[in-house]
Amino acid sequence: MTVKKKFIAAIGGSDPSTEEEQMAEEVGRELAKRDAVLVCGGLGGVMEAACRGAQSEGGLTIGILPGESRRGANPYVQIPIVTGMGYARNVVVVKSAQAVIAIGGSYGTLSEISHALQNSIPVIGLNTWSLSKNGQQDNSIILAQNPVEAVEQALSLATNQ
Amino acid sequence: MTVKKKFIAAIGGSDPSTEEEQMAEEVGRELAKRDAVLVCGGLGGVMEAACRGAQSEGGLTIGILPGESRRGANPYVQIPIVTGMGYARNVVVVKSAQAVIAIGGSYGTLSEISHALQNSIPVIGLNTWSLSKNGQQDNSIILAQNPVEAVEQALSLATNQ
Amino acid sequence: MTVKKKFIAAIGGSDPSTEEEQMAEEVGRELAKRDAVLVCGGLGGVMEAACRGAQSEGGLTIGILPGESRRGANPYVQIPIVTGMGYARNVVVVKSAQAVIAIGGSYGTLSEISHALQNSIPVIGLNTWSLSKNGQQDNSIILAQNPVEAVEQALSLATNQ
Amino acid sequence: MTVKKKFIAAIGGSDPSTEEEQMAEEVGRELAKRDAVLVCGGLGGVMEAACRGAQSEGGLTIGILPGESRRGANPYVQIPIVTGMGYARNVVVVKSAQAVIAIGGSYGTLSEISHALQNSIPVIGLNTWSLSKNGQQDNSIILAQNPVEAVEQALSLATNQ
């Protein structure tokens, strides 16, 4: 592989709905078909489904783990990064990506969305959070209709930072 | 001082509106009057106004800094904690508090709100973000009408974790 | 209190010898008598003894904790900072201090010594590690004969960073 | 690639001697020939030489960066992990490896050696630090005579954590 590949994060919870899990797997497959590297938090749920999808198409998968051991990674993580930093690792997940696809998710996912927006890393949303402040809608999360659209948006918006 | 005091974080941006800055200063004063310790990110804007308010009433102020030097703290921080970890320090700000008061704020503040909710630390909001997911309002941020109400809510809901 | 006080870290293991524990307690007392703030990792052993000593003389004690809860702090910590970052918190302990006193200690203490030296923060040693590289002694750790001497060295060398 | 590969860190300073740089490059080549993945801090000096060696033999290189941008990586890093956490990233470098080879190095390298020993990750040394405590030599750093021996030791001792 070469450093020219794009690195895209798939973020979402450990306890997704069936639909979200299917979307995550398709996101992983579509990223791998387009030769992108998948970055994720390395655990179960959306993270595992995305890795499984990517691996099924021969893609490379990176899992940035909160715990103390590589054995905490889901079985489809090929590159386990062991931080031992708990959820402070969420910052590393988004900073290591050039764009982020958020699928469903709870407050951990929302923290990753926030850190990405704070760092001007594009966020594409599938069934995820929407934000407003003082009654005004914030449209920074780019809504996608389906995984293919999310992946194409992510790749076209990927920053070079 | 004794460890029995309550630790409350005031979070918000470095570039607040005049109204937000006044609210932050009042939050600081009201926390200090009730003998609570103020935790914040240690920089300017909402953080500085809250520290100024707390110090004016003899309160203790802790600033958890993203940078490499205590000299980055605003002049009202009495206890500078130097992390050198950039915005990963946001996690430390919320975890060190037993409740969080969010005043205005941008994506950095939203990341702190998210980390607090992820850790079951109560969040009280003044002119801040509101959240929804899949079209459903999320009411985890407790809305306060004014700084006194925010401080009283924060102190009554402060966790013991 | 005011920001003019000096912040000095006492570092060392959770399982010290009786002599090291006595030295740590005396370091805490002597720092407090000289109006310095004690920074430590917040747990047991050397950290607890230093906090106990400081508190017995009315000093202020800060514990920068690796875990997820303030309840992990020893009973003499007055300001618990909750990082949730495991031993990455060692970096925060040393960066928050203007000088470091190392008492005994194992590899965790050695990592704190190293981070301090990397950041040009003075390190005073009592019964602690000594270093050499390629057969050449490295004299960066300043040896003290006893706790009073260690405290006086730390206060006179404290950086202003 | 598969998750069965061994992950070995090469650590050392940004300003090595010519001999250390040659050793680092050979360590990189020998790791790649044995199908191991190289983990490093992603910057120049020993890190860059090790990555260059690994890449010359078709090996995979991971750089765990202290800064805010993937552009800070040396040109031979294939997988840049962007932490934005400064030298707290040293912890992530060693935890992501199953054994560590230390080549020369200054206090940053010593902090990595310490974190590795604290986590029971084997450390093999080439021209690097040696440690003693209270006048007693600590032999935890395994001395190697040359890069080939260091790589073979690292692979045979690699933990499974």
XYZ file of C-alpha atoms in Angstrom, chain B residues 67-154:
88
model
C -1.083 23.635 25.703
C 2.410 23.118 27.017
C 2.679 25.939 29.545
C 0.921 27.310 32.600
C 1.417 30.708 31.065
C -1.414 29.928 28.632
C -3.928 30.168 31.488
C -6.198 33.179 31.899
C -5.203 35.431 34.845
C -8.011 34.147 37.081
C -6.922 30.484 37.012
C -5.465 29.586 40.404
C -4.726 25.922 39.724
C -3.337 25.453 36.200
C -3.214 21.819 35.062
C -0.919 21.523 32.039
C -1.884 18.620 29.787
C -0.015 19.271 26.528
C -2.695 17.070 24.934
C -4.595 19.594 22.836
C -8.338 19.135 22.767
C -8.108 15.649 24.224
C -8.014 17.704 27.439
C -11.750 18.300 26.969
C -12.296 14.804 28.344
C -10.363 15.710 31.494
C -12.370 18.908 32.022
C -15.673 17.039 32.142
C -14.443 13.975 34.026
C -13.024 16.205 36.753
C -16.448 17.776 37.308
C -19.532 16.411 39.029
C -21.834 18.462 36.799
C -21.272 20.690 33.780
C -22.773 24.072 32.883
C -22.571 24.784 29.133
C -22.792 28.423 28.076
C -23.109 29.061 24.334
C -20.111 27.423 22.735
C -19.028 25.883 19.466
C -17.915 22.368 18.493
C -15.339 22.125 21.278
C -18.097 22.768 23.788
C -20.290 20.229 22.016
C -17.527 17.648 22.396
C -17.441 18.363 26.130
C -21.233 18.072 26.379
C -21.012 14.717 24.571
C -18.226 13.357 26.754
C -20.177 14.426 29.864
C -23.386 12.720 28.700
C -21.371 9.625 27.716
C -20.064 9.543 31.306
C -23.495 10.215 32.892
C -22.335 13.592 34.203
C -25.301 16.019 34.277
C -25.200 18.876 31.743
C -27.075 22.140 32.338
C -27.420 24.415 29.285
C -27.581 28.190 28.939
C -28.017 29.331 25.301
C -26.248 26.258 24.087
C -26.606 23.302 21.726
C -29.729 21.214 21.392
C -29.644 17.727 20.035
C -31.870 15.393 18.093
C -31.355 12.022 16.471
C -33.417 10.620 13.622
C -35.934 13.433 14.046
C -36.355 12.804 17.772
C -35.427 15.483 20.264
C -32.851 14.405 22.858
C -33.557 16.119 26.160
C -30.445 15.139 28.068
C -29.202 18.715 28.276
C -31.168 20.320 31.118
C -32.200 23.832 30.112
C -31.794 26.626 32.645
C -33.325 30.086 32.312
C -30.491 31.976 33.975
C -27.142 31.499 35.724
C -28.585 31.173 39.236
C -30.925 28.424 38.105
C -28.076 26.722 36.227
C -25.827 26.751 39.284
C -28.567 25.457 41.577
C -29.410 22.655 39.157
C -25.749 21.738 38.773
